[in-house]
Every structure is written in C-alpha cells, then in structure tokens.
Coordinates of C-alpha atoms in Angstrom, one line a residue:
X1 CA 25.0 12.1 6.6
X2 CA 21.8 13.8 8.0
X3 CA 21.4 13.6 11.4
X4 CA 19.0 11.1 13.1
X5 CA 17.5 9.7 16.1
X6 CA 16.1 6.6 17.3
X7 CA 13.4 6.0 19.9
X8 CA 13.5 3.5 23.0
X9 CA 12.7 -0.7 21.8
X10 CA 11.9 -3.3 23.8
X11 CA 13.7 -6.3 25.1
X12 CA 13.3 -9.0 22.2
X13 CA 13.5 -12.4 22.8
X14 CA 13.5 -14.2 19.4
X15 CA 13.2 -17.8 18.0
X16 CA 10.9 -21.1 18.5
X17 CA 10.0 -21.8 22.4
X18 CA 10.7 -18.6 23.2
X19 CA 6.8 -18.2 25.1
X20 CA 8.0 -20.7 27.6
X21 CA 10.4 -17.4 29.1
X22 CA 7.3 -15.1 29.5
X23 CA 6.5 -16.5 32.9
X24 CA 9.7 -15.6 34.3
X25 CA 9.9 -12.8 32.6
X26 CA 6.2 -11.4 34.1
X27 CA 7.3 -12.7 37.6
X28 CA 9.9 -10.1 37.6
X29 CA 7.2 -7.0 37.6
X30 CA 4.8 -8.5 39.3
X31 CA 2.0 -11.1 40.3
X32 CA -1.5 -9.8 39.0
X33 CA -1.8 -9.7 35.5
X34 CA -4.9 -8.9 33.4
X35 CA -4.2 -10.7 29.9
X36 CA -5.5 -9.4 26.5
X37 CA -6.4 -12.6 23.5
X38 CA -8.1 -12.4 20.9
X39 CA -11.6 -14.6 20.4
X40 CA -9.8 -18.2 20.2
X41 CA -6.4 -18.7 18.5
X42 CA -4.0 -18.9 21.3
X43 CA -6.5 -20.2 24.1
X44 CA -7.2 -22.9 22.3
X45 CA -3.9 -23.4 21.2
X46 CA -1.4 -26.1 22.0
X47 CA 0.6 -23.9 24.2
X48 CA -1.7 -22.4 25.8
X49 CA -2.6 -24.8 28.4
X50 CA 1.5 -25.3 29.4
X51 CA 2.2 -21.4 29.4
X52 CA -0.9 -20.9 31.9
X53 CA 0.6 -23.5 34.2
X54 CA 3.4 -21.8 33.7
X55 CA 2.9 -18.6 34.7
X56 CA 0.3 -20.2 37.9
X57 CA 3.6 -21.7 39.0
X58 CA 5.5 -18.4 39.2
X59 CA 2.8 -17.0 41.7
X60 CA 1.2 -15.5 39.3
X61 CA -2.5 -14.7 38.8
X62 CA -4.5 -12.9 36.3
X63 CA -7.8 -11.6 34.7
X64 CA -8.9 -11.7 30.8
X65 CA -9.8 -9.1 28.1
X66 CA -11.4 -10.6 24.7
X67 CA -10.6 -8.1 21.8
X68 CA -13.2 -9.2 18.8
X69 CA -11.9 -7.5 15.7
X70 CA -10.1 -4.4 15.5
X71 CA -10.0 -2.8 18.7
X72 CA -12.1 0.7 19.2
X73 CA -12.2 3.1 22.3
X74 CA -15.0 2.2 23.4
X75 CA -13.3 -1.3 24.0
X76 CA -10.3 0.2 25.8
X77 CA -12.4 3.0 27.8
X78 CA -13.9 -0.4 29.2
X79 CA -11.3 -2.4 30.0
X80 CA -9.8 1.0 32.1
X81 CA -13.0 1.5 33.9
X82 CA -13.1 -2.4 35.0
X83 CA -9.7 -3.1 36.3
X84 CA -8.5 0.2 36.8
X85 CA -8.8 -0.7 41.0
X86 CA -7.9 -4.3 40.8
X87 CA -4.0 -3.6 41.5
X88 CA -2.9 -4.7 38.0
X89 CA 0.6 -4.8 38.1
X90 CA 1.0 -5.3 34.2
X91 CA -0.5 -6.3 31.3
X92 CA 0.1 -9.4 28.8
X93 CA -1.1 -9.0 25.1
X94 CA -0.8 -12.2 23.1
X95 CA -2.3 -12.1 19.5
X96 CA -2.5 -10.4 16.3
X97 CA -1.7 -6.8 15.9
X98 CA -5.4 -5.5 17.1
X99 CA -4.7 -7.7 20.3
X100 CA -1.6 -5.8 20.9
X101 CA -2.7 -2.4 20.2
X102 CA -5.4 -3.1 22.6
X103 CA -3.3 -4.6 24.9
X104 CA -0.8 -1.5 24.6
X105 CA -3.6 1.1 25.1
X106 CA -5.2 -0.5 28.2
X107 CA -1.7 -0.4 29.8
X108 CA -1.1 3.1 29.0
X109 CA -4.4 4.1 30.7
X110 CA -4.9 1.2 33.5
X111 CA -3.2 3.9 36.1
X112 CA -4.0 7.5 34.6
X113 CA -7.7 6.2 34.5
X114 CA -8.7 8.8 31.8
X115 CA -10.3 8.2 28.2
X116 CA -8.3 7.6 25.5
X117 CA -10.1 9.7 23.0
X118 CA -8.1 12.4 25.3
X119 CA -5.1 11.7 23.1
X120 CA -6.2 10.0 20.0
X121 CA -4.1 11.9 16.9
X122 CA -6.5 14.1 14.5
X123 CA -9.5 13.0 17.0
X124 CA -11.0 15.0 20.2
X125 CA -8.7 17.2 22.6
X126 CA -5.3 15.6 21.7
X127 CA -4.1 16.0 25.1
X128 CA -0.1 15.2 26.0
X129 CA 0.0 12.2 27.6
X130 CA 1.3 11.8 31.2
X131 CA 1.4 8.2 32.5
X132 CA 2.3 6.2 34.1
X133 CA 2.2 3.0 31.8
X134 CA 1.5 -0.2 33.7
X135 CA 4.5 -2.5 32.0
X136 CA 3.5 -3.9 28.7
X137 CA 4.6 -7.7 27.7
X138 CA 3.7 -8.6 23.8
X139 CA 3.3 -11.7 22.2
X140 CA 2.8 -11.3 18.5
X141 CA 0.7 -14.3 17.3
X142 CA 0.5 -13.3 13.6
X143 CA 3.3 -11.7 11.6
X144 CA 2.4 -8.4 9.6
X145 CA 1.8 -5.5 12.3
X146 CA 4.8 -5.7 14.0
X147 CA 2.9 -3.6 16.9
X148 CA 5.0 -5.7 19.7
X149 CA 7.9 -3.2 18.8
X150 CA 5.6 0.1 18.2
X151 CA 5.1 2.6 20.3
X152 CA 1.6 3.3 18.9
X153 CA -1.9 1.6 19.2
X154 CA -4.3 2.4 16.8
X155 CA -8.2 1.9 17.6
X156 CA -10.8 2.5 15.2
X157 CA -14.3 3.3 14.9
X158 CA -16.4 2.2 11.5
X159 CA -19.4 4.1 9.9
X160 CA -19.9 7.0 8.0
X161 CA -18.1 9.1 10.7
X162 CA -15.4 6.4 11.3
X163 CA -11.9 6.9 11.8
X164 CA -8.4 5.0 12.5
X165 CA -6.4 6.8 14.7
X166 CA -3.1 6.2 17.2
X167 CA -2.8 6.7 20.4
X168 CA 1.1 7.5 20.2
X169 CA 3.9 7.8 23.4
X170 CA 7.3 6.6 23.8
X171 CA 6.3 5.4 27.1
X172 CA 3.4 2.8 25.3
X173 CA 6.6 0.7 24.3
X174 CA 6.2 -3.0 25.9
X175 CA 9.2 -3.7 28.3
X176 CA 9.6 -7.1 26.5
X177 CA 8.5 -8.4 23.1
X178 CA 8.3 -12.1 22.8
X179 CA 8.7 -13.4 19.3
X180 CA 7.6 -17.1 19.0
X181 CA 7.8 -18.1 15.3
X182 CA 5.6 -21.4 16.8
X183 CA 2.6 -19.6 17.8
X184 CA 2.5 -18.5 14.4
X185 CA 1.6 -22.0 13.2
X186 CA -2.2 -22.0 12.8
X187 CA -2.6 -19.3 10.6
X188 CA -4.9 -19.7 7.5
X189 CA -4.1 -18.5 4.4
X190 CA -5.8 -15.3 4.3
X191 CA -4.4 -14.8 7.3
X192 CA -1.2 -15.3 6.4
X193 CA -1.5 -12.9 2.8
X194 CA -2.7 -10.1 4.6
X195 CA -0.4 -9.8 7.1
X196 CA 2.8 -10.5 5.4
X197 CA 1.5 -7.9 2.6
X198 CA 1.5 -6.1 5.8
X199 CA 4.9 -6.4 6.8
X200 CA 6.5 -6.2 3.2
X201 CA 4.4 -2.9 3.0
X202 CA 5.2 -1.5 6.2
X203 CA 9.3 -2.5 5.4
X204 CA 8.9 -0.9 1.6
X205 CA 7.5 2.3 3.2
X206 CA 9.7 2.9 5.9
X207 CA 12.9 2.0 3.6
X208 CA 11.6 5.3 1.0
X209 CA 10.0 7.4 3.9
X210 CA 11.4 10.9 4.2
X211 CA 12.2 9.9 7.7
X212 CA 14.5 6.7 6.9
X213 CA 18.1 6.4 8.4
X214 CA 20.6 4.3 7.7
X215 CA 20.0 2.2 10.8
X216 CA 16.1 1.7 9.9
X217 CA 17.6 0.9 6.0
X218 CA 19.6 -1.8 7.0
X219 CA 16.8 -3.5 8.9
X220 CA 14.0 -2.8 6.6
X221 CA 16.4 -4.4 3.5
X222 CA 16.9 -7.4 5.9
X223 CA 13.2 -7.4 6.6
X224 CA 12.4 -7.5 2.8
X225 CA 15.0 -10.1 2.1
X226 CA 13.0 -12.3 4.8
X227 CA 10.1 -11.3 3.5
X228 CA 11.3 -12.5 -0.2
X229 CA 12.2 -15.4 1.4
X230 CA 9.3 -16.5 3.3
X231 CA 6.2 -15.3 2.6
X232 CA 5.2 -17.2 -0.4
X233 CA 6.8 -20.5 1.4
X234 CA 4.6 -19.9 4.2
X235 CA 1.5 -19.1 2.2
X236 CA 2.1 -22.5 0.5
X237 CA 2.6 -24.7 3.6
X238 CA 4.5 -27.8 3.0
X239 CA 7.8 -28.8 3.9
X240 CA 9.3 -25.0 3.7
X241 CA 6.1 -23.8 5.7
X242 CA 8.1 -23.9 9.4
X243 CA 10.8 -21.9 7.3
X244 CA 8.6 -19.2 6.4
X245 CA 7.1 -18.6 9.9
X246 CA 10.6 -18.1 10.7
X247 CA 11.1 -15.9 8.3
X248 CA 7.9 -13.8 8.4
X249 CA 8.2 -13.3 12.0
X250 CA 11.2 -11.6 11.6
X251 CA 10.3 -10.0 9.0
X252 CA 7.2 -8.6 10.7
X253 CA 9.7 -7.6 14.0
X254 CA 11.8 -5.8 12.2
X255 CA 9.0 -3.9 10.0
X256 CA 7.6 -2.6 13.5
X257 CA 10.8 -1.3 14.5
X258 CA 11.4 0.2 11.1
X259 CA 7.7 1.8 10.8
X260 CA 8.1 3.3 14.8
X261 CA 11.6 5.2 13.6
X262 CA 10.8 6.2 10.1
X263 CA 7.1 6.4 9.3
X264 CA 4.8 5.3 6.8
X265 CA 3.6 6.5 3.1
X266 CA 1.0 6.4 0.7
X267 CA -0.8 2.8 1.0
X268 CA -1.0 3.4 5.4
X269 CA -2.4 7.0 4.2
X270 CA -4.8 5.8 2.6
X271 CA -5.2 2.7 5.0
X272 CA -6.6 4.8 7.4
X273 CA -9.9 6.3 5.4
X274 CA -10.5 2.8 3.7
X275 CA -10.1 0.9 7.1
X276 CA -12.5 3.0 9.1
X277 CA -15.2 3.5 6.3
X278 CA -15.1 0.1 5.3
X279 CA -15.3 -3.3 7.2
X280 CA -11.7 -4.0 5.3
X281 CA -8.7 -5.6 7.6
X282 CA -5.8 -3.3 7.3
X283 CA -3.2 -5.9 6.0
X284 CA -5.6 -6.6 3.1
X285 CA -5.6 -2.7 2.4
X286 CA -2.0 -3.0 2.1
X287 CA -1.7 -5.8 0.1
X288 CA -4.1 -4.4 -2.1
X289 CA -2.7 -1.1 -2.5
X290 CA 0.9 -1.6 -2.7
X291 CA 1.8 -2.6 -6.6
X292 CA -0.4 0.5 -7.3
X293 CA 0.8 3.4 -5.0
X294 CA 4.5 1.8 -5.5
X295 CA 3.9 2.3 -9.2
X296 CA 2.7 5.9 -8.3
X297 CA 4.8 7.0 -6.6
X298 CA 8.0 5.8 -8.8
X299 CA 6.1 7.7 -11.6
X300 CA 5.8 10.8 -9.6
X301 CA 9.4 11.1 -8.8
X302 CA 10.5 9.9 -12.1
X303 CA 8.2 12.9 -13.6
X304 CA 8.8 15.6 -10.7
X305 CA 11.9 14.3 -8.7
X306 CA 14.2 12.4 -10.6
X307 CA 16.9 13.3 -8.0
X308 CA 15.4 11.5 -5.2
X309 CA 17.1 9.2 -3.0
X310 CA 13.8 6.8 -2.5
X311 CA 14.1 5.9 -7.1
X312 CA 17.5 4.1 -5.9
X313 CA 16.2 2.8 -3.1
X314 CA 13.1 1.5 -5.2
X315 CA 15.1 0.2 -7.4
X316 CA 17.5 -1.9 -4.7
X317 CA 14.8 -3.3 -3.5
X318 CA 13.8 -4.9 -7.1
X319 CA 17.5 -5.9 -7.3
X320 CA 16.9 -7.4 -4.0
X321 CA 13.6 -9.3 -5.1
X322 CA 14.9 -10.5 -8.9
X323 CA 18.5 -11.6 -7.2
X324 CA 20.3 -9.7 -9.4
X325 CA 22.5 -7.2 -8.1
X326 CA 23.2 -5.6 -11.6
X327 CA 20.0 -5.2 -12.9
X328 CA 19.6 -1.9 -14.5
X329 CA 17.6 0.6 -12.6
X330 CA 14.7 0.7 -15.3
X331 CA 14.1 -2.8 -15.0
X332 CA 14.6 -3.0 -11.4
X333 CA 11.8 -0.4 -11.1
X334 CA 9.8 -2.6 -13.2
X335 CA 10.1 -5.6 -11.5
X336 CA 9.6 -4.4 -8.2
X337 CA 5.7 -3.8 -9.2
X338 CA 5.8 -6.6 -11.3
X339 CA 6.4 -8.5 -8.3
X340 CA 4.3 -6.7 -6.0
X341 CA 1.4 -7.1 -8.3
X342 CA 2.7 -11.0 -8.8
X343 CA 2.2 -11.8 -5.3
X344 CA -1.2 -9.5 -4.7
X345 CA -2.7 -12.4 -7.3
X346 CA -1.0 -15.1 -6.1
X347 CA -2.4 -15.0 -2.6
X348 CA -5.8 -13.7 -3.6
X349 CA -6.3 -10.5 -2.1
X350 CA -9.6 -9.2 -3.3
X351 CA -9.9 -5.6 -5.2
X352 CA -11.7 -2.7 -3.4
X353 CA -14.5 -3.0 -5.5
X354 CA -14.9 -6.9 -4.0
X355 CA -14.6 -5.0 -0.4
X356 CA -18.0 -2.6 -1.4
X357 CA -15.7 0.4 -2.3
X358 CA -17.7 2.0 -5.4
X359 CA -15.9 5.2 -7.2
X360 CA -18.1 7.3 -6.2
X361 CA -16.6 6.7 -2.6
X362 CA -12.9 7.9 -4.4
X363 CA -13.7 11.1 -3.7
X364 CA -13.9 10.9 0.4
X365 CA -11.5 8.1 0.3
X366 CA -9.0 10.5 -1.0
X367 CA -10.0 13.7 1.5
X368 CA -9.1 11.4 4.4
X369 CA -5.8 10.4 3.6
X370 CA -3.4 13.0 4.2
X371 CA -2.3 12.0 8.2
X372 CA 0.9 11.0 9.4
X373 CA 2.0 8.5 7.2
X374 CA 1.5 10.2 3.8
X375 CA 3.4 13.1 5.4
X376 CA 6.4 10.6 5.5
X377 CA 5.6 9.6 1.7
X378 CA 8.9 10.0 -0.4
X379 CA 7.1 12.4 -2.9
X380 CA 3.8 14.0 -2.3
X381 CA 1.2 13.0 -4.6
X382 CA -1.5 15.4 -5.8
X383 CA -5.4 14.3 -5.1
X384 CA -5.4 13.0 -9.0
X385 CA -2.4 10.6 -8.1
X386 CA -4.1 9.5 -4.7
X387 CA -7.4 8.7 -6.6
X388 CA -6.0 6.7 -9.1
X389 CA -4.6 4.5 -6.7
X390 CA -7.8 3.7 -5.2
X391 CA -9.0 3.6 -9.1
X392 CA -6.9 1.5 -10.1
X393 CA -7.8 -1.2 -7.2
X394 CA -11.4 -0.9 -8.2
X395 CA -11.2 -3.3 -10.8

C-alpha cells in the first residue's frame, strides 16, 4: 500500500434540522458575525426568519455580503476592504458553492487585509499565505460543490482574459460544516442537474485520480452509491424527492472531502478554461463533459495503459451503477458511459455549442486546461484527446 496523507476536515453536523445548532455553535467564537447569501434563496426561505432569531438570542449580531453569481476578486477584495475594521469575529457562508467560496475567501483575508490575487494559483505573485483565518462556519444550500468541506475557494473572472483560479490553504477549512438536507428543498431542476452532475463528477474523479487512497475510495464509492440513489429521485420530485435531498447532500459532502484529498481530472481541467471564457455554471460543465472525458479516458488507458488501477476502478463503479457485482469488466466500462450519457439527457443539460462554444474556440479551450486537476487525471491525454472531448459536446 502506498503511503498517504490526509488534510484537516471540519466538524460536520449532518441530517434534517441540523441549521437550528448553528447559533450555538457561532456563539462559541464569538458575537459579531458578517454573513455571506446568495441573492435570495435562504433569506427568503422558511428558515430563515427562525435561524435569525436564533442566532439574535445568542447575543449575536451581524452584517451581510450578497454574492451575485460566481464570486470574483474583485468581490472578495471588497468585502476585505469594508469590514476589515469592524471587529468580525467570524464569518457565516450559507448558500451554493460560489456563496461558500466567497464566504471562505473573505475569512481567509478579513485579518491579513491583503488582496487575494496575492495568492490566486497560476494568477499574479502566488504569494504563501500567512493568516490568520477569521473562523469559517458553512452552510451548503445546494448539493454538487461540496466546498463546505474544501479547503479551496475558487473566484473567477469572465472575458477574453478570464480565468478560474483557487485560492488554496489548509487553514481556509471552515471550523464547522452544517449539512441541512432541508435547506436543500427549493431547488429547481436545473439547479438540481447541474449540481449533482457536480458531485457524481467530482466523486468519479477523485475515485480514478492519481492521488486517490483507500480512505478517499471508500467515501467517493459511498458518495456514488448515494449519488445512484438519489439524484434522479430528486430531479423528479414526488414522493422520493425528500429521499433524494438526503441522498445528494451526502453525496455532495462526501465528494468535497474526496476532491480536497485526492484531486480532480479531466472534465474540472477543462472546467476551468470553459468556465472563465464562457458565461457557463460549472456543474453544467461537468455534467456536460463527463460521459465524454470518462469515455476518453477509458480509451486511453485501454490503448496506452491497460495496467492501470483507475480501468478497475472504472469498471466498479459501472458494477456499482448496473447493480451487478459480476458484470464483466467490458460491459461494466460500457455501462458506466452509457449511464453517464443516460442521465446528461435525462436532466437536460445543454451541449457547448447551446452555451456559444463554436470549434473554432477548441483550440484555446484546450491550451487552458492543463492546471491542477488534469495533473491528477489517471492517464494524461494528448491535446487531440482533450479536443475531442470538447468536440464531441459540440453537437
């Protein structure tokens, strides 16, 4: 067995109700809070107005930051520069994965005071960074990022000269991660695809990556099995609807954990040029690319690599999906992207081309794909193979 290690977590608090602990929780670091939402969905929720009272009755009092979209420097620069001298003692991020990368970024800087383009990866100085991090609480509101258990935020900047980068430090890790299935309950269907393609991808990646360990394989195949088990429920709503938040929740957890040990491949390699190009939501990159650079990959390896570890792992994982724990590694290879593709069309989620990606853009695409996470891809793929992912998501 190789050797391995495995960075600090947070505290988890799991299951339905859980948000109602939060305000104990914060009272423990601290009374002045400033609290990172997004636009609407939790401040007009049906918990919000409790869990405010809540936290008022604790002694504790707090100022707002509004993250619009996916969070950029510029954002987080500002938030610094505002209530840097306010005597913050922590910061609460409760929403999607853009909230809580925010959220984690403005507590990483609230006391250093300095930009974060200082220590962006691949962007400016990268300078180490020093702290100290104001304590992070996170409240994942959708399930796909599963940034309440990273130790990364990433920020973004669109245009011509866009990128998507991470500001990265052990020290970034939230103190407590509050996972609410509950709060998950007013997501809309798009929503709901592209995050959980999210999360399935993030899970498939980190259970091939380079970097896996047998503690990050055992999660990430529990992850998929919830996954299996709950994203198409919850996508469907109904009776098995409350089920599948459940499940995706969990699922999402445990692909942040898995992702922040093990890294990344192909489809977050090229998530990066595509997402800071092009107006796309990461979790529909994902769920767009991941029947096509699963397929490429296992055709790699087959061709180059037939010795790897990740074409067994591959093929578990379409055992894992079929329910058939004898299926024949051929087949199980072939259903796994038969069922990725499956579930790409069942929950819509558009093709590049829809997303105003033209093939003549393949070509930049592709030169801005090679970061961290396809350093962690199982094989590496040649710019022909990269480009015919994208190609074949044109269509």
């Amino acid at each position: 067995m190789a050797p391995f290690s495995l960075g600090r977590l947070p505290r988890i608090e799991f299951g339905a109700g859980s948000l109602a602990r939060l305000p104990a929780i914060a009272a423990r670091y601290g009374q002045r809070w400033l609290i990172v939402t997004g636009n609407r969905s939790f401040r007009e929720s049906p918990q919000a107005g409790p869990w405010f009272a809540a936290l008022q009755a604790q002694g504790c009092v707090w100022e707002g930051v509004t993250v619009a979209g996916e969070p950029s420097p510029e954002l987080v620069d500002g938030a610094v520069k505002a209530w840097r001298g306010a005597g913050i003692e922590g910061v609460i991020g409760i929403g999607g994965g853009s909230v809580l990368d925010a959220a984690k970024a403005i507590a990483g800087l609230l006391r250093p005071g300095n930009s974060v383009m200082d220590h962006l990866e691949g962007v400016g100085p990268e300078l180490p960074y020093a702290g100290p991090a104001t304590p992070f609480l996170a409240v994942p509101t959708t399930a796909g990022t599963g940034s309440e258990a990273t130790k990364n935020a990433v920020l973004s900047r669109h245009g011509p000269d866009g990128f998507k980068k991470s500001f990265r430090d052990d020290r970034l890790m939230a103190e407590y991660a509050i996972v609410d299935p509950d709060l998950l309950a007013g997501c809309p269907p798009e929503l709901i695809a592209a995050n959980g393609m999210d999360a399935l991808t993030q899970l498939l990646e980190a259970y091939v990556s380079i970097r896996a360990n047998p503690i990050t394989d055992a999660l990430a195949l529990q992850g998929l099995r919830a996954a299996r088990e709950g994203l198409l429920a919850w996508y469907a709503g109904g009776a098995s609807a409350a089920l599948g938040r459940e499940k995706m929740a969990l699922a999402s957890l445990l692909s942040g954990i898995c992702l922040a040990q093990a890294g990344l491949g192909s489809v977050h390699g090229l998530a990066q040029p595509l997402g800071s190009l092009f107006p796309i939501p990461h979790g529909v990159v994902c769920g767009t690319l991941v029947a096509a650079a699963t397929r490429s990959n296992i055709e790699a390896i087959l061709t180059r690599d037939p010795q790897n570890p990740a074409l067994a792992k591959y093929a578990e994982v379409g055992r894992l999906f079929a329910g058939n724990v004898g299926l024949a590694e051929a087949d199980a290879l072939a259903l796994l992207v038969e069922t990725l593709e499956d579930w790409t069309r069942a929950m819509k989620l558009p093709t590049l081309s829809a997303l105003g990606v033209a093939g003549a853009d393949v070509p930049r695409i592709v030169a801005h794909s090679r970061g961290s996470s396809m350093k962690t891809n199982p094989i590496v793929l040649s710019d022909d193979e990269i480009a015919g992912i994208v190609r074949a998501r044109l269509a």
